[in-house]
PDB file of C-alpha atoms in Angstrom:
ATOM      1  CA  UNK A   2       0.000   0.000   0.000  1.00 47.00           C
ATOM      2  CA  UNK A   3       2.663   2.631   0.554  1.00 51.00           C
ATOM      3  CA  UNK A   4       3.641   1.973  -3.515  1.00 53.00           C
ATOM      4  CA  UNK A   5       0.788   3.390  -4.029  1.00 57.00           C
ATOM      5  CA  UNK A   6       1.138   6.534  -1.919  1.00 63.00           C
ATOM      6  CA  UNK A   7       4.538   6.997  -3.452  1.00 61.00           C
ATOM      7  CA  UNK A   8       2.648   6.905  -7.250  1.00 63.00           C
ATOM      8  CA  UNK A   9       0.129   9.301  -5.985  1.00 65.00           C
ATOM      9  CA  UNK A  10       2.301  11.916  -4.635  1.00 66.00           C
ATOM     10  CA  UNK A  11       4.014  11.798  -7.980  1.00 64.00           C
ATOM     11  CA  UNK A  12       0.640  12.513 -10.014  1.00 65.00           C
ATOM     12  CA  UNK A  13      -0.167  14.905  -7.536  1.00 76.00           C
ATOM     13  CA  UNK A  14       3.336  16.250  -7.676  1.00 72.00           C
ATOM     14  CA  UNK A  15       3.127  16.436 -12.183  1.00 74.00           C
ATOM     15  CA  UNK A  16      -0.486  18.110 -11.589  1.00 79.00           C
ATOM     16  CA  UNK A  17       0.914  20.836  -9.122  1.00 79.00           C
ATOM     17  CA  UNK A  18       3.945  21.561 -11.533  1.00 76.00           C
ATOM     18  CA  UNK A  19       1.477  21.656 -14.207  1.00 78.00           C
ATOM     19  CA  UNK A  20      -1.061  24.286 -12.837  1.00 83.00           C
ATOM     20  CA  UNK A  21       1.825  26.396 -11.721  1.00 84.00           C
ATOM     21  CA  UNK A  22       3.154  26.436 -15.063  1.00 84.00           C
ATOM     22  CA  UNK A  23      -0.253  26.889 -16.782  1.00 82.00           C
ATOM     23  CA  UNK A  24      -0.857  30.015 -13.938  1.00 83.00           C
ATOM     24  CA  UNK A  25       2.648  31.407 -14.711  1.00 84.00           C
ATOM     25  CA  UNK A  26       2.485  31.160 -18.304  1.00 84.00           C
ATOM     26  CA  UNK A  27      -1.187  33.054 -18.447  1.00 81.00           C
ATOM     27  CA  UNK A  28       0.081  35.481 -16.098  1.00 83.00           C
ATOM     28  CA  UNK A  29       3.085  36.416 -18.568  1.00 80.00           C
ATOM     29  CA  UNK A  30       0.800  36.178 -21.445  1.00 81.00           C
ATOM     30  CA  UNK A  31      -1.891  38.937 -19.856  1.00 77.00           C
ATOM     31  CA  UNK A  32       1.320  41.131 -19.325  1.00 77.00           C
ATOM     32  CA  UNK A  33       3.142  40.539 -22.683  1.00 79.00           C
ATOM     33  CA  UNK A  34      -0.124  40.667 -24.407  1.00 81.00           C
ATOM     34  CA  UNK A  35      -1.248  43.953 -22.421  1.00 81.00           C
ATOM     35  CA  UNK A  36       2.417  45.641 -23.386  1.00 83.00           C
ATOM     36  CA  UNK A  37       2.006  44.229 -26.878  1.00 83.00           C
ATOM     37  CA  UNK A  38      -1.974  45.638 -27.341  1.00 82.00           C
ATOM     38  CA  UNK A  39      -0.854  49.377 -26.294  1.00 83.00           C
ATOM     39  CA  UNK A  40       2.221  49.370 -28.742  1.00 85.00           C
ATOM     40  CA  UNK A  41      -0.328  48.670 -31.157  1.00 83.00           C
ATOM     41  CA  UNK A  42      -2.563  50.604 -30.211  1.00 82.00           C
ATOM     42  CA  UNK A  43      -0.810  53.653 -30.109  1.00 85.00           C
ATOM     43  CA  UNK A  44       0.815  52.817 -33.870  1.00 87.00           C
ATOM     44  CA  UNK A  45      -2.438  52.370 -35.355  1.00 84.00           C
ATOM     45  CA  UNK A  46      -3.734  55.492 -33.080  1.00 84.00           C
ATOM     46  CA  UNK A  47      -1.043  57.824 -34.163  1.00 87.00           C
ATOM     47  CA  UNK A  48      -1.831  56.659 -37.987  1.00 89.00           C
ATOM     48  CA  UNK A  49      -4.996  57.622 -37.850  1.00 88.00           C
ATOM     49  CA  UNK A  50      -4.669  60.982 -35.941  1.00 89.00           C
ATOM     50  CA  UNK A  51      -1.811  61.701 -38.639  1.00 92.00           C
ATOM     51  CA  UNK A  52      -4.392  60.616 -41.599  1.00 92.00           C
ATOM     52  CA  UNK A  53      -7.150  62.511 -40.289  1.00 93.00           C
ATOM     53  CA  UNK A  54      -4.929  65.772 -39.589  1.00 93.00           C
ATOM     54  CA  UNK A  55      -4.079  65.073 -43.691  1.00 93.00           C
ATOM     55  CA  UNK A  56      -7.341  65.360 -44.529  1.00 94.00           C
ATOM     56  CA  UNK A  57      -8.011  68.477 -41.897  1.00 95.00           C
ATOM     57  CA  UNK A  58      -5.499  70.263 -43.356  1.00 94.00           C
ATOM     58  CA  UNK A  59      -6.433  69.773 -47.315  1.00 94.00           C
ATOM     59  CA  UNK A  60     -10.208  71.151 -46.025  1.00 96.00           C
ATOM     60  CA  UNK A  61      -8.809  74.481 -44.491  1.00 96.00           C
ATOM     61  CA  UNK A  62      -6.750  74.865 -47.717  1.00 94.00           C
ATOM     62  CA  UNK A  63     -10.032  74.300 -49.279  1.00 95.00           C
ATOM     63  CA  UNK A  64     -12.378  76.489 -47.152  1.00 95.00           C
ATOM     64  CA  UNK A  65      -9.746  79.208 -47.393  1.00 95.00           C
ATOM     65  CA  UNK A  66      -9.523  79.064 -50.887  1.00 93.00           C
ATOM     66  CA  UNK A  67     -13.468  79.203 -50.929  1.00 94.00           C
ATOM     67  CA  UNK A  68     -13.723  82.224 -48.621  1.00 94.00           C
ATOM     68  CA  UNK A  69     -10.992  84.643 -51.037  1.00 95.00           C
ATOM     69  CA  UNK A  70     -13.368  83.855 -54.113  1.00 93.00           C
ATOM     70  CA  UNK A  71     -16.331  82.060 -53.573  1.00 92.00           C
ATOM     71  CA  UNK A  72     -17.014  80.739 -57.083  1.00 91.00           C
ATOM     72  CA  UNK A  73     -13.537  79.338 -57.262  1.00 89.00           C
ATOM     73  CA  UNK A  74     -15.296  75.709 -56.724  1.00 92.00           C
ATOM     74  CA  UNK A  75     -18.446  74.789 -57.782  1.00 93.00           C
ATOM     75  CA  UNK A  76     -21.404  73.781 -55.235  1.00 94.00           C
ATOM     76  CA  UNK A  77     -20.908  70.484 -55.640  1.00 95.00           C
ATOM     77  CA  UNK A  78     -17.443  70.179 -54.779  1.00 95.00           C
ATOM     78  CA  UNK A  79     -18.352  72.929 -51.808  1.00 95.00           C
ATOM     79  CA  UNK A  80     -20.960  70.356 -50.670  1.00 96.00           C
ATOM     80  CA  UNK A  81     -18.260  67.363 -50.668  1.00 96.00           C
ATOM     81  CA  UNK A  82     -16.123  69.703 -48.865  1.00 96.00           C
ATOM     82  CA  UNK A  83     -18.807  70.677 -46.339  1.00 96.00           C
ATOM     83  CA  UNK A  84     -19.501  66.737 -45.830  1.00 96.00           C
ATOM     84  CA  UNK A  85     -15.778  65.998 -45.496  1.00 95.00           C
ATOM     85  CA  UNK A  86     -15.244  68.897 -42.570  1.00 96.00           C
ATOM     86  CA  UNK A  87     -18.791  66.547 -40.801  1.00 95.00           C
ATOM     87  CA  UNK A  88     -17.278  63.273 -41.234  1.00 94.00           C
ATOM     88  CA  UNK A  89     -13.853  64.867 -39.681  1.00 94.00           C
ATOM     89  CA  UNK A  90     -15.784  66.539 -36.835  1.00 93.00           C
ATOM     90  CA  UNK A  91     -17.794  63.078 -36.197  1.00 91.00           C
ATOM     91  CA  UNK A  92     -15.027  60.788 -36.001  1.00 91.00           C
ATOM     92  CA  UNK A  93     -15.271  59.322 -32.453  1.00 89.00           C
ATOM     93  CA  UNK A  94     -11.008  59.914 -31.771  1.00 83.00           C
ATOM     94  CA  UNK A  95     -11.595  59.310 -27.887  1.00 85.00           C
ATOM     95  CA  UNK A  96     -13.649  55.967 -28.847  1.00 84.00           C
ATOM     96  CA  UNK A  97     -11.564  54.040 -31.053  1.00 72.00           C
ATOM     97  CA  UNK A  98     -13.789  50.805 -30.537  1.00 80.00           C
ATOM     98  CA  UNK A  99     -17.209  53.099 -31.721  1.00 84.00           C
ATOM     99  CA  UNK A 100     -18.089  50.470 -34.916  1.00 84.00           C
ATOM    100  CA  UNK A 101     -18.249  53.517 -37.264  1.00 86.00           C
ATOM    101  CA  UNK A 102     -14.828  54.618 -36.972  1.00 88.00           C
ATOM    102  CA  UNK A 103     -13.819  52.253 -40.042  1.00 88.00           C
ATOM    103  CA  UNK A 104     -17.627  53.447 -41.912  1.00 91.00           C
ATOM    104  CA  UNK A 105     -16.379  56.980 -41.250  1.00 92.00           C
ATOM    105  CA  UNK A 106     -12.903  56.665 -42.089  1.00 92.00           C
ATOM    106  CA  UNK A 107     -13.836  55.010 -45.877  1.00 93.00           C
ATOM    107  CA  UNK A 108     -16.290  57.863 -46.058  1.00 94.00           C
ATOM    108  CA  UNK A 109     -13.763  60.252 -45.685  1.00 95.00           C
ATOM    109  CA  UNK A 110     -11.544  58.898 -48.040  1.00 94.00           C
ATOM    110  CA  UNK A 111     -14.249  58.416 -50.891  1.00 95.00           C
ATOM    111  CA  UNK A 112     -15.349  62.297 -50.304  1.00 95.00           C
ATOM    112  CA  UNK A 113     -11.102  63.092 -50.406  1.00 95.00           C
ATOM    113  CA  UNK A 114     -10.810  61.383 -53.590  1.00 93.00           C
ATOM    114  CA  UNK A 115     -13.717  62.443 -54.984  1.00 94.00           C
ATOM    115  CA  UNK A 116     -12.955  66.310 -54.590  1.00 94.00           C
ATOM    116  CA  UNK A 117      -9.070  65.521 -55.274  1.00 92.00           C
ATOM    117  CA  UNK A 118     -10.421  64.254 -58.526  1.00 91.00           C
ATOM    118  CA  UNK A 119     -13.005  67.186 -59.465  1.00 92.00           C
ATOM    119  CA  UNK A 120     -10.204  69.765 -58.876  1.00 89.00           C
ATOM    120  CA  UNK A 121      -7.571  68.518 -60.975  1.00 88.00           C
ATOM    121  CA  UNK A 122      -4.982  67.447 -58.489  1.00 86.00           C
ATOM    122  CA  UNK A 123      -3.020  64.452 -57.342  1.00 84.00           C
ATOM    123  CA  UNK A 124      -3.263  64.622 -53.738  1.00 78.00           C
ATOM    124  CA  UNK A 125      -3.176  61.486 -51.624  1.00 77.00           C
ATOM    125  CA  UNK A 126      -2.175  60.622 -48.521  1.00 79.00           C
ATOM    126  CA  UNK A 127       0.609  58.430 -48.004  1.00 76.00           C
ATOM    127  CA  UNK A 128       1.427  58.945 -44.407  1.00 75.00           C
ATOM    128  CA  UNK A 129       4.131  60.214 -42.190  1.00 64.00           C
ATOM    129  CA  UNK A 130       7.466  59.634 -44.040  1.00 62.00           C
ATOM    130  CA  UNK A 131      10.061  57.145 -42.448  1.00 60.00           C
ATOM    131  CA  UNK A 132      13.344  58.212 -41.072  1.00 55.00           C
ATOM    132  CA  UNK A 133      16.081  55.914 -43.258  1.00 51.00           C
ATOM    133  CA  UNK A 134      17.577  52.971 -40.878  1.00 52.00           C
ATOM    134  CA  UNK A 135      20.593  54.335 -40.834  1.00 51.00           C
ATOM    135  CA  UNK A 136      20.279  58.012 -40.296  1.00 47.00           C
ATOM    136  CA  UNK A 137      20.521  57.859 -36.378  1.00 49.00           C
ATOM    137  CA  UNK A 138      16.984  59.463 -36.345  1.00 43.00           C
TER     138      UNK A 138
END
């Protein structure tokens, strides 16, 4: 009877190792996975702050342009510009998980495109340009 005890204590012993590793493991994956989620989070957050600045900036241009001679762009193009400014204003920036921020963000881009292509010019945004490996920045 004490062979058995000493086979027992040896499961018991495998099982204990086992949920210590399992516990360990799923403790470093929450942290690793936490550290890895705001990295990404912050990339893909500072993309789209830098994309929607883009597309700020090109409707001040715009609106400016519209204010020194009003007839410089027709009402259509004044309407898509008008829509563009709402979709900019709309965009939920402190609610990243909001289910419209990708519905907003195509929006946006059709409405960019659309007026790029009325006006005559080849804008398009291509998004912050990267420093060269090498140059120590």
């Amino acid at each position: 009877m004490e062979e058995e005890d000493i086979f027992d204590s040896s499961v018991n012993l495998e099982e204990a190792h086992f949920k210590e590793g399992y516990s360990e493991g799923y403790e470093h994956g929450l942290v690793g996975g936490r550290e890895d989620g705001q990295q990404v989070g912050l990339k893909v957050g500072f993309e789209t702050g830098e994309e929607l600045g883009f597309y700020d900036g090109c409707i001040h241009v715009w609106n400016s342009a519209i204010q020194v001679d009003p007839t410089r762009f027709s009402d259509r193009v004044q309407k898509t510009i008008r829509q563009m400014e709402e979709l900019v204003k709309k965009y939920p920036v402190m609610d990243p998980e909001n289910e419209s921020v990708q519905q907003l963000m195509e929006g946006l881009r059709l409405k960019f495109r659309a007026v790029s292509a009325t006006l005559g010019v080849k804008l398009e945004y291509v998004g912050y340009p990267k420093t060269a490996p090498d140059s120590g920045f």
